[in-house]
PDB file of N, CA, C and O in Angstrom:
ATOM      1  N   MET A 154     -42.221  45.441   0.401  1.00 86.00           N
ATOM      2  CA  MET A 154     -40.622  44.986   0.291  1.00 86.00           C
ATOM      3  C   MET A 154     -40.949  43.717  -0.610  1.00 86.00           C
ATOM      4  O   MET A 154     -40.398  43.414  -1.399  1.00 86.00           O
ATOM      5  N   GLU A 155     -41.428  42.939   0.389  1.00 89.00           N
ATOM      6  CA  GLU A 155     -41.151  41.454   0.264  1.00 89.00           C
ATOM      7  C   GLU A 155     -42.074  40.910  -0.842  1.00 89.00           C
ATOM      8  O   GLU A 155     -41.406  40.272  -1.416  1.00 89.00           O
ATOM      9  N   ASN A 156     -43.374  41.775  -0.951  1.00 94.00           N
ATOM     10  CA  ASN A 156     -44.118  41.250  -2.196  1.00 94.00           C
ATOM     11  C   ASN A 156     -43.506  41.585  -3.643  1.00 94.00           C
ATOM     12  O   ASN A 156     -43.148  40.971  -4.534  1.00 94.00           O
ATOM     13  N   LYS A 157     -42.699  42.910  -3.388  1.00 95.00           N
ATOM     14  CA  LYS A 157     -41.980  43.121  -4.766  1.00 95.00           C
ATOM     15  C   LYS A 157     -40.455  42.476  -5.046  1.00 95.00           C
ATOM     16  O   LYS A 157     -40.227  42.052  -6.170  1.00 95.00           O
ATOM     17  N   LEU A 158     -40.029  41.767  -3.825  1.00 96.00           N
ATOM     18  CA  LEU A 158     -38.876  40.814  -4.078  1.00 96.00           C
ATOM     19  C   LEU A 158     -39.286  39.448  -4.594  1.00 96.00           C
ATOM     20  O   LEU A 158     -38.372  38.737  -5.306  1.00 96.00           O
ATOM     21  N   LYS A 159     -40.158  39.072  -4.132  1.00 96.00           N
ATOM     22  CA  LYS A 159     -40.949  37.746  -4.465  1.00 96.00           C
ATOM     23  C   LYS A 159     -41.315  38.167  -5.900  1.00 96.00           C
ATOM     24  O   LYS A 159     -41.010  37.115  -6.698  1.00 96.00           O
ATOM     25  N   GLU A 160     -41.759  39.141  -6.546  1.00 97.00           N
ATOM     26  CA  GLU A 160     -42.193  39.720  -7.977  1.00 97.00           C
ATOM     27  C   GLU A 160     -41.071  39.849  -8.803  1.00 97.00           C
ATOM     28  O   GLU A 160     -40.677  38.813  -9.808  1.00 97.00           O
ATOM     29  N   LEU A 161     -39.654  40.018  -7.945  1.00 97.00           N
ATOM     30  CA  LEU A 161     -38.718  39.840  -9.110  1.00 97.00           C
ATOM     31  C   LEU A 161     -38.250  38.582  -9.046  1.00 97.00           C
ATOM     32  O   LEU A 161     -37.875  37.934 -10.015  1.00 97.00           O
ATOM     33  N   TYR A 162     -37.980  38.145  -8.002  1.00 96.00           N
ATOM     34  CA  TYR A 162     -37.679  36.584  -7.896  1.00 96.00           C
ATOM     35  C   TYR A 162     -38.260  35.654  -9.060  1.00 96.00           C
ATOM     36  O   TYR A 162     -37.503  35.046  -9.868  1.00 96.00           O
ATOM     37  N   MET A 163     -39.834  35.932  -9.027  1.00 95.00           N
ATOM     38  CA  MET A 163     -40.080  35.274  -9.896  1.00 95.00           C
ATOM     39  C   MET A 163     -40.144  35.375 -11.581  1.00 95.00           C
ATOM     40  O   MET A 163     -39.829  34.692 -12.278  1.00 95.00           O
ATOM     41  N   LYS A 164     -39.982  36.565 -11.564  1.00 97.00           N
ATOM     42  CA  LYS A 164     -39.789  37.348 -12.662  1.00 97.00           C
ATOM     43  C   LYS A 164     -38.630  36.498 -13.216  1.00 97.00           C
ATOM     44  O   LYS A 164     -37.929  36.122 -14.703  1.00 97.00           O
ATOM     45  N   GLY A 165     -37.236  36.858 -12.467  1.00 97.00           N
ATOM     46  CA  GLY A 165     -36.355  36.100 -12.873  1.00 97.00           C
ATOM     47  C   GLY A 165     -36.053  34.537 -13.169  1.00 97.00           C
ATOM     48  O   GLY A 165     -35.670  34.543 -13.926  1.00 97.00           O
ATOM     49  N   PHE A 166     -36.987  33.773 -12.393  1.00 94.00           N
ATOM     50  CA  PHE A 166     -37.098  32.404 -12.762  1.00 94.00           C
ATOM     51  C   PHE A 166     -37.625  32.154 -13.561  1.00 94.00           C
ATOM     52  O   PHE A 166     -36.930  31.391 -14.490  1.00 94.00           O
ATOM     53  N   ASN A 167     -38.627  32.830 -14.227  1.00 96.00           N
ATOM     54  CA  ASN A 167     -39.409  32.531 -15.053  1.00 96.00           C
ATOM     55  C   ASN A 167     -38.386  33.262 -16.574  1.00 96.00           C
ATOM     56  O   ASN A 167     -38.548  32.278 -17.542  1.00 96.00           O
ATOM     57  N   ASP A 168     -37.637  34.348 -16.373  1.00 97.00           N
ATOM     58  CA  ASP A 168     -37.222  34.600 -17.434  1.00 97.00           C
ATOM     59  C   ASP A 168     -36.013  33.770 -17.967  1.00 97.00           C
ATOM     60  O   ASP A 168     -36.021  33.398 -18.984  1.00 97.00           O
ATOM     61  N   GLU A 169     -35.280  33.003 -16.731  1.00 96.00           N
ATOM     62  CA  GLU A 169     -34.165  32.039 -17.069  1.00 96.00           C
ATOM     63  C   GLU A 169     -34.845  31.002 -17.818  1.00 96.00           C
ATOM     64  O   GLU A 169     -34.318  30.333 -19.156  1.00 96.00           O
ATOM     65  N   LEU A 170     -36.039  30.524 -17.554  1.00 94.00           N
ATOM     66  CA  LEU A 170     -36.494  29.525 -18.177  1.00 94.00           C
ATOM     67  C   LEU A 170     -37.265  29.728 -19.636  1.00 94.00           C
ATOM     68  O   LEU A 170     -37.466  28.817 -20.334  1.00 94.00           O
ATOM     69  N   ASP A 171     -37.521  30.832 -19.712  1.00 96.00           N
ATOM     70  CA  ASP A 171     -37.720  31.233 -21.201  1.00 96.00           C
ATOM     71  C   ASP A 171     -37.015  31.987 -22.004  1.00 96.00           C
ATOM     72  O   ASP A 171     -36.938  32.323 -23.323  1.00 96.00           O
ATOM     73  N   SER A 172     -35.355  31.773 -21.317  1.00 96.00           N
ATOM     74  CA  SER A 172     -34.286  31.999 -22.268  1.00 96.00           C
ATOM     75  C   SER A 172     -34.262  33.840 -22.454  1.00 96.00           C
ATOM     76  O   SER A 172     -33.915  34.244 -23.533  1.00 96.00           O
ATOM     77  N   ILE A 173     -34.721  34.521 -21.667  1.00 97.00           N
ATOM     78  CA  ILE A 173     -34.908  36.120 -21.874  1.00 97.00           C
ATOM     79  C   ILE A 173     -34.056  36.798 -21.032  1.00 97.00           C
ATOM     80  O   ILE A 173     -33.506  36.365 -20.011  1.00 97.00           O
ATOM     81  N   LYS A 174     -33.260  37.812 -22.063  1.00 96.00           N
ATOM     82  CA  LYS A 174     -32.412  38.526 -21.384  1.00 96.00           C
ATOM     83  C   LYS A 174     -32.457  39.123 -20.364  1.00 96.00           C
ATOM     84  O   LYS A 174     -34.085  39.806 -20.376  1.00 96.00           O
ATOM     85  N   PRO A 175     -32.063  39.047 -19.066  1.00 95.00           N
ATOM     86  CA  PRO A 175     -32.250  40.255 -17.797  1.00 95.00           C
ATOM     87  C   PRO A 175     -31.963  41.636 -18.064  1.00 95.00           C
ATOM     88  O   PRO A 175     -31.250  42.029 -19.226  1.00 95.00           O
ATOM     89  N   PRO A 176     -32.886  42.266 -17.338  1.00 92.00           N
ATOM     90  CA  PRO A 176     -33.104  43.836 -17.985  1.00 92.00           C
ATOM     91  C   PRO A 176     -31.560  44.127 -17.038  1.00 92.00           C
ATOM     92  O   PRO A 176     -30.846  43.579 -16.588  1.00 92.00           O
ATOM     93  N   ASP A 177     -31.300  45.603 -17.701  1.00 89.00           N
ATOM     94  CA  ASP A 177     -29.928  45.967 -17.440  1.00 89.00           C
ATOM     95  C   ASP A 177     -30.216  47.130 -16.181  1.00 89.00           C
ATOM     96  O   ASP A 177     -29.421  48.212 -15.954  1.00 89.00           O
ATOM     97  N   TRP A 178     -31.692  47.151 -15.557  1.00 89.00           N
ATOM     98  CA  TRP A 178     -31.708  48.220 -14.508  1.00 89.00           C
ATOM     99  C   TRP A 178     -32.678  47.530 -13.362  1.00 89.00           C
ATOM    100  O   TRP A 178     -33.010  46.624 -13.410  1.00 89.00           O
ATOM    101  N   PHE A 179     -31.982  48.257 -12.349  1.00 93.00           N
ATOM    102  CA  PHE A 179     -32.628  47.476 -10.909  1.00 93.00           C
ATOM    103  C   PHE A 179     -32.586  48.895 -10.082  1.00 93.00           C
ATOM    104  O   PHE A 179     -31.502  49.639  -9.870  1.00 93.00           O
ATOM    105  N   LYS A 180     -33.489  48.975  -9.261  1.00 92.00           N
ATOM    106  CA  LYS A 180     -33.421  50.481  -8.736  1.00 92.00           C
ATOM    107  C   LYS A 180     -32.604  50.174  -7.065  1.00 92.00           C
ATOM    108  O   LYS A 180     -31.827  50.971  -6.830  1.00 92.00           O
ATOM    109  N   THR A 181     -32.149  49.070  -6.889  1.00 95.00           N
ATOM    110  CA  THR A 181     -31.631  48.699  -5.651  1.00 95.00           C
ATOM    111  C   THR A 181     -30.766  47.491  -6.009  1.00 95.00           C
ATOM    112  O   THR A 181     -31.014  46.698  -6.737  1.00 95.00           O
ATOM    113  N   GLU A 182     -29.804  47.145  -4.812  1.00 95.00           N
ATOM    114  CA  GLU A 182     -29.059  46.002  -5.065  1.00 95.00           C
ATOM    115  C   GLU A 182     -29.690  44.648  -4.653  1.00 95.00           C
ATOM    116  O   GLU A 182     -29.864  43.679  -5.087  1.00 95.00           O
ATOM    117  N   ILE A 183     -30.615  44.781  -3.602  1.00 96.00           N
ATOM    118  CA  ILE A 183     -31.695  44.044  -3.043  1.00 96.00           C
ATOM    119  C   ILE A 183     -32.466  43.310  -4.484  1.00 96.00           C
ATOM    120  O   ILE A 183     -32.519  42.391  -4.637  1.00 96.00           O
ATOM    121  N   GLU A 184     -32.875  44.239  -5.083  1.00 96.00           N
ATOM    122  CA  GLU A 184     -33.623  44.105  -5.952  1.00 96.00           C
ATOM    123  C   GLU A 184     -33.009  43.121  -7.031  1.00 96.00           C
ATOM    124  O   GLU A 184     -33.508  42.142  -7.558  1.00 96.00           O
ATOM    125  N   LYS A 185     -31.895  43.450  -7.406  1.00 96.00           N
ATOM    126  CA  LYS A 185     -31.169  42.880  -8.224  1.00 96.00           C
ATOM    127  C   LYS A 185     -30.662  41.415  -7.833  1.00 96.00           C
ATOM    128  O   LYS A 185     -30.702  40.677  -8.448  1.00 96.00           O
ATOM    129  N   LYS A 186     -30.531  41.146  -6.624  1.00 96.00           N
ATOM    130  CA  LYS A 186     -30.090  40.058  -5.805  1.00 96.00           C
ATOM    131  C   LYS A 186     -31.414  39.355  -5.993  1.00 96.00           C
ATOM    132  O   LYS A 186     -31.217  38.033  -5.967  1.00 96.00           O
ATOM    133  N   ALA A 187     -32.508  39.607  -5.798  1.00 97.00           N
ATOM    134  CA  ALA A 187     -33.790  38.951  -5.934  1.00 97.00           C
ATOM    135  C   ALA A 187     -33.976  38.233  -7.559  1.00 97.00           C
ATOM    136  O   ALA A 187     -34.315  37.254  -7.543  1.00 97.00           O
ATOM    137  N   TYR A 188     -33.584  39.203  -8.451  1.00 97.00           N
ATOM    138  CA  TYR A 188     -34.171  39.114  -9.521  1.00 97.00           C
ATOM    139  C   TYR A 188     -32.827  37.453  -9.978  1.00 97.00           C
ATOM    140  O   TYR A 188     -33.331  36.556 -10.644  1.00 97.00           O
ATOM    141  N   PHE A 189     -31.868  37.986  -9.664  1.00 96.00           N
ATOM    142  CA  PHE A 189     -30.749  36.975 -10.154  1.00 96.00           C
ATOM    143  C   PHE A 189     -30.895  35.419  -9.387  1.00 96.00           C
ATOM    144  O   PHE A 189     -30.232  34.697  -9.753  1.00 96.00           O
ATOM    145  N   THR A 190     -31.294  35.878  -7.938  1.00 95.00           N
ATOM    146  CA  THR A 190     -31.496  34.605  -7.137  1.00 95.00           C
ATOM    147  C   THR A 190     -32.734  33.537  -8.015  1.00 95.00           C
ATOM    148  O   THR A 190     -32.533  32.396  -7.903  1.00 95.00           O
ATOM    149  N   GLY A 191     -33.818  34.250  -8.444  1.00 94.00           N
ATOM    150  CA  GLY A 191     -34.590  33.363  -9.011  1.00 94.00           C
ATOM    151  C   GLY A 191     -34.054  32.742 -10.585  1.00 94.00           C
ATOM    152  O   GLY A 191     -34.441  31.441 -10.426  1.00 94.00           O
ATOM    153  N   ARG A 192     -33.524  33.727 -11.055  1.00 95.00           N
ATOM    154  CA  ARG A 192     -32.629  32.617 -12.347  1.00 95.00           C
ATOM    155  C   ARG A 192     -31.679  31.712 -11.818  1.00 95.00           C
ATOM    156  O   ARG A 192     -31.692  30.814 -12.541  1.00 95.00           O
ATOM    157  N   ALA A 193     -31.318  31.982 -10.722  1.00 93.00           N
ATOM    158  CA  ALA A 193     -30.112  30.838 -10.511  1.00 93.00           C
ATOM    159  C   ALA A 193     -30.775  29.624  -9.952  1.00 93.00           C
ATOM    160  O   ALA A 193     -30.537  28.329 -10.369  1.00 93.00           O
ATOM    161  N   ASP A 194     -31.814  30.013  -9.237  1.00 91.00           N
ATOM    162  CA  ASP A 194     -32.691  29.059  -8.791  1.00 91.00           C
ATOM    163  C   ASP A 194     -33.558  28.279  -9.733  1.00 91.00           C
ATOM    164  O   ASP A 194     -33.885  26.906  -9.686  1.00 91.00           O
ATOM    165  N   ALA A 195     -33.926  28.683 -10.811  1.00 91.00           N
ATOM    166  CA  ALA A 195     -34.252  28.155 -12.200  1.00 91.00           C
ATOM    167  C   ALA A 195     -33.211  26.773 -12.784  1.00 91.00           C
ATOM    168  O   ALA A 195     -33.802  26.106 -13.096  1.00 91.00           O
ATOM    169  N   ILE A 196     -31.905  27.626 -12.597  1.00 89.00           N
ATOM    170  CA  ILE A 196     -31.151  26.195 -13.566  1.00 89.00           C
ATOM    171  C   ILE A 196     -31.026  25.742 -12.353  1.00 89.00           C
ATOM    172  O   ILE A 196     -30.771  24.124 -12.346  1.00 89.00           O
ATOM    173  N   ILE A 197     -30.551  25.528 -11.115  1.00 87.00           N
ATOM    174  CA  ILE A 197     -30.186  24.576 -10.089  1.00 87.00           C
ATOM    175  C   ILE A 197     -31.448  23.611  -9.638  1.00 87.00           C
ATOM    176  O   ILE A 197     -31.390  22.460  -9.681  1.00 87.00           O
ATOM    177  N   GLY A 198     -32.807  23.819 -10.033  1.00 76.00           N
ATOM    178  CA  GLY A 198     -33.864  23.229  -9.950  1.00 76.00           C
ATOM    179  C   GLY A 198     -34.107  22.174 -10.807  1.00 76.00           C
ATOM    180  O   GLY A 198     -34.485  20.977 -10.641  1.00 76.00           O
ATOM    181  N   ASP A 199     -33.185  22.348 -12.123  1.00 65.00           N
ATOM    182  CA  ASP A 199     -32.998  21.653 -13.172  1.00 65.00           C
ATOM    183  C   ASP A 199     -32.136  20.354 -12.634  1.00 65.00           C
ATOM    184  O   ASP A 199     -32.444  18.959 -13.081  1.00 65.00           O
ATOM    185  N   ASP A 200     -31.467  20.383 -12.075  1.00 70.00           N
ATOM    186  CA  ASP A 200     -30.379  19.695 -11.590  1.00 70.00           C
ATOM    187  C   ASP A 200     -30.764  19.009 -10.116  1.00 70.00           C
ATOM    188  O   ASP A 200     -30.201  18.048  -9.603  1.00 70.00           O
ATOM    189  N   VAL A 201     -31.383  19.653  -9.213  1.00 71.00           N
ATOM    190  CA  VAL A 201     -31.728  19.303  -8.047  1.00 71.00           C
ATOM    191  C   VAL A 201     -33.015  19.763  -7.534  1.00 71.00           C
ATOM    192  O   VAL A 201     -33.117  20.539  -7.117  1.00 71.00           O
ATOM    193  N   PRO A 202     -34.013  18.688  -8.060  1.00 67.00           N
ATOM    194  CA  PRO A 202     -35.124  18.772  -7.643  1.00 67.00           C
ATOM    195  C   PRO A 202     -35.838  19.131  -6.479  1.00 67.00           C
ATOM    196  O   PRO A 202     -36.753  19.954  -6.239  1.00 67.00           O
ATOM    197  N   SER A 203     -35.155  18.756  -5.410  1.00 70.00           N
ATOM    198  CA  SER A 203     -35.386  19.093  -3.968  1.00 70.00           C
ATOM    199  C   SER A 203     -35.421  20.787  -3.583  1.00 70.00           C
ATOM    200  O   SER A 203     -35.840  21.281  -2.982  1.00 70.00           O
ATOM    201  N   HIS A 204     -34.702  21.112  -4.705  1.00 70.00           N
ATOM    202  CA  HIS A 204     -34.411  22.930  -4.420  1.00 70.00           C
ATOM    203  C   HIS A 204     -35.267  23.249  -4.725  1.00 70.00           C
ATOM    204  O   HIS A 204     -35.765  24.514  -4.236  1.00 70.00           O
ATOM    205  N   ASP A 205     -36.582  22.812  -5.553  1.00 68.00           N
ATOM    206  CA  ASP A 205     -37.550  23.696  -6.124  1.00 68.00           C
ATOM    207  C   ASP A 205     -38.542  23.547  -4.924  1.00 68.00           C
ATOM    208  O   ASP A 205     -39.868  24.618  -4.733  1.00 68.00           O
ATOM    209  N   TYR A 206     -38.457  22.816  -3.719  1.00 75.00           N
ATOM    210  CA  TYR A 206     -39.206  22.865  -2.772  1.00 75.00           C
ATOM    211  C   TYR A 206     -38.614  23.634  -1.400  1.00 75.00           C
ATOM    212  O   TYR A 206     -39.309  23.842  -0.382  1.00 75.00           O
ATOM    213  N   LYS A 207     -37.685  24.429  -1.799  1.00 80.00           N
ATOM    214  CA  LYS A 207     -37.299  25.358  -0.692  1.00 80.00           C
ATOM    215  C   LYS A 207     -38.529  26.335  -0.295  1.00 80.00           C
ATOM    216  O   LYS A 207     -39.132  27.142  -1.317  1.00 80.00           O
ATOM    217  N   PRO A 208     -38.478  26.600   1.123  1.00 88.00           N
ATOM    218  CA  PRO A 208     -39.523  27.289   1.390  1.00 88.00           C
ATOM    219  C   PRO A 208     -39.021  28.830   1.008  1.00 88.00           C
ATOM    220  O   PRO A 208     -38.181  29.449   0.922  1.00 88.00           O
ATOM    221  N   TRP A 209     -40.236  29.921   0.602  1.00 88.00           N
ATOM    222  CA  TRP A 209     -39.924  31.157   0.089  1.00 88.00           C
ATOM    223  C   TRP A 209     -39.192  31.888   1.422  1.00 88.00           C
ATOM    224  O   TRP A 209     -38.489  32.720   1.082  1.00 88.00           O
ATOM    225  N   GLU A 210     -39.629  31.558   2.600  1.00 90.00           N
ATOM    226  CA  GLU A 210     -38.908  32.481   3.935  1.00 90.00           C
ATOM    227  C   GLU A 210     -37.311  31.957   3.874  1.00 90.00           C
ATOM    228  O   GLU A 210     -36.474  33.387   3.963  1.00 90.00           O
ATOM    229  N   GLU A 211     -37.015  30.905   3.273  1.00 90.00           N
ATOM    230  CA  GLU A 211     -35.387  30.767   3.466  1.00 90.00           C
ATOM    231  C   GLU A 211     -35.015  31.414   2.151  1.00 90.00           C
ATOM    232  O   GLU A 211     -33.873  31.994   2.097  1.00 90.00           O
ATOM    233  N   THR A 212     -35.197  31.416   1.377  1.00 91.00           N
ATOM    234  CA  THR A 212     -35.055  31.889  -0.180  1.00 91.00           C
ATOM    235  C   THR A 212     -34.953  33.644   0.105  1.00 91.00           C
ATOM    236  O   THR A 212     -34.099  34.365  -0.262  1.00 91.00           O
ATOM    237  N   LEU A 213     -36.061  34.214   0.988  1.00 91.00           N
ATOM    238  CA  LEU A 213     -36.175  35.391   1.456  1.00 91.00           C
ATOM    239  C   LEU A 213     -34.713  36.188   2.071  1.00 91.00           C
ATOM    240  O   LEU A 213     -34.233  36.861   1.913  1.00 91.00           O
ATOM    241  N   LYS A 214     -34.537  34.983   3.272  1.00 92.00           N
ATOM    242  CA  LYS A 214     -33.283  35.515   4.164  1.00 92.00           C
ATOM    243  C   LYS A 214     -32.088  35.105   3.166  1.00 92.00           C
ATOM    244  O   LYS A 214     -31.546  36.189   3.278  1.00 92.00           O
ATOM    245  N   GLU A 215     -32.032  34.136   2.019  1.00 89.00           N
ATOM    246  CA  GLU A 215     -30.876  34.287   1.282  1.00 89.00           C
ATOM    247  C   GLU A 215     -30.728  35.920   0.430  1.00 89.00           C
ATOM    248  O   GLU A 215     -29.681  36.307   0.485  1.00 89.00           O
ATOM    249  N   ILE A 216     -31.984  36.329   0.267  1.00 93.00           N
ATOM    250  CA  ILE A 216     -31.598  37.411  -0.669  1.00 93.00           C
ATOM    251  C   ILE A 216     -31.435  38.680   0.142  1.00 93.00           C
ATOM    252  O   ILE A 216     -30.394  39.490  -0.188  1.00 93.00           O
ATOM    253  N   LYS A 217     -31.888  38.840   1.297  1.00 91.00           N
ATOM    254  CA  LYS A 217     -31.488  39.921   2.208  1.00 91.00           C
ATOM    255  C   LYS A 217     -30.169  39.730   3.073  1.00 91.00           C
ATOM    256  O   LYS A 217     -29.671  40.759   3.318  1.00 91.00           O
ATOM    257  N   SER A 218     -29.463  38.445   2.689  1.00 90.00           N
ATOM    258  CA  SER A 218     -27.949  38.543   3.098  1.00 90.00           C
ATOM    259  C   SER A 218     -27.053  39.229   2.353  1.00 90.00           C
ATOM    260  O   SER A 218     -26.196  38.434   1.751  1.00 90.00           O
ATOM    261  N   LEU A 219     -27.089  40.264   1.908  1.00 66.00           N
ATOM    262  CA  LEU A 219     -26.096  41.048   0.978  1.00 66.00           C
ATOM    263  C   LEU A 219     -25.028  40.880   1.031  1.00 66.00           C
ATOM    264  O   LEU A 219     -24.249  41.054   2.333  1.00 66.00           O
TER     265      LEU A 219
END
């Protein structure tokens, strides 16, 4: 499950950087949150470079806290 969440997080991150429209489907709310957390982190990282160095474990904890 963690690998799937990381995959969705990275897809969201890269989609945001590439200006790709988000998909309108997600199997679960946690998958949706992983994707949109990735998109948000891509935006935040532009303004707060230290945010890019946040450990994956911290990001995962944020995603799981629905």
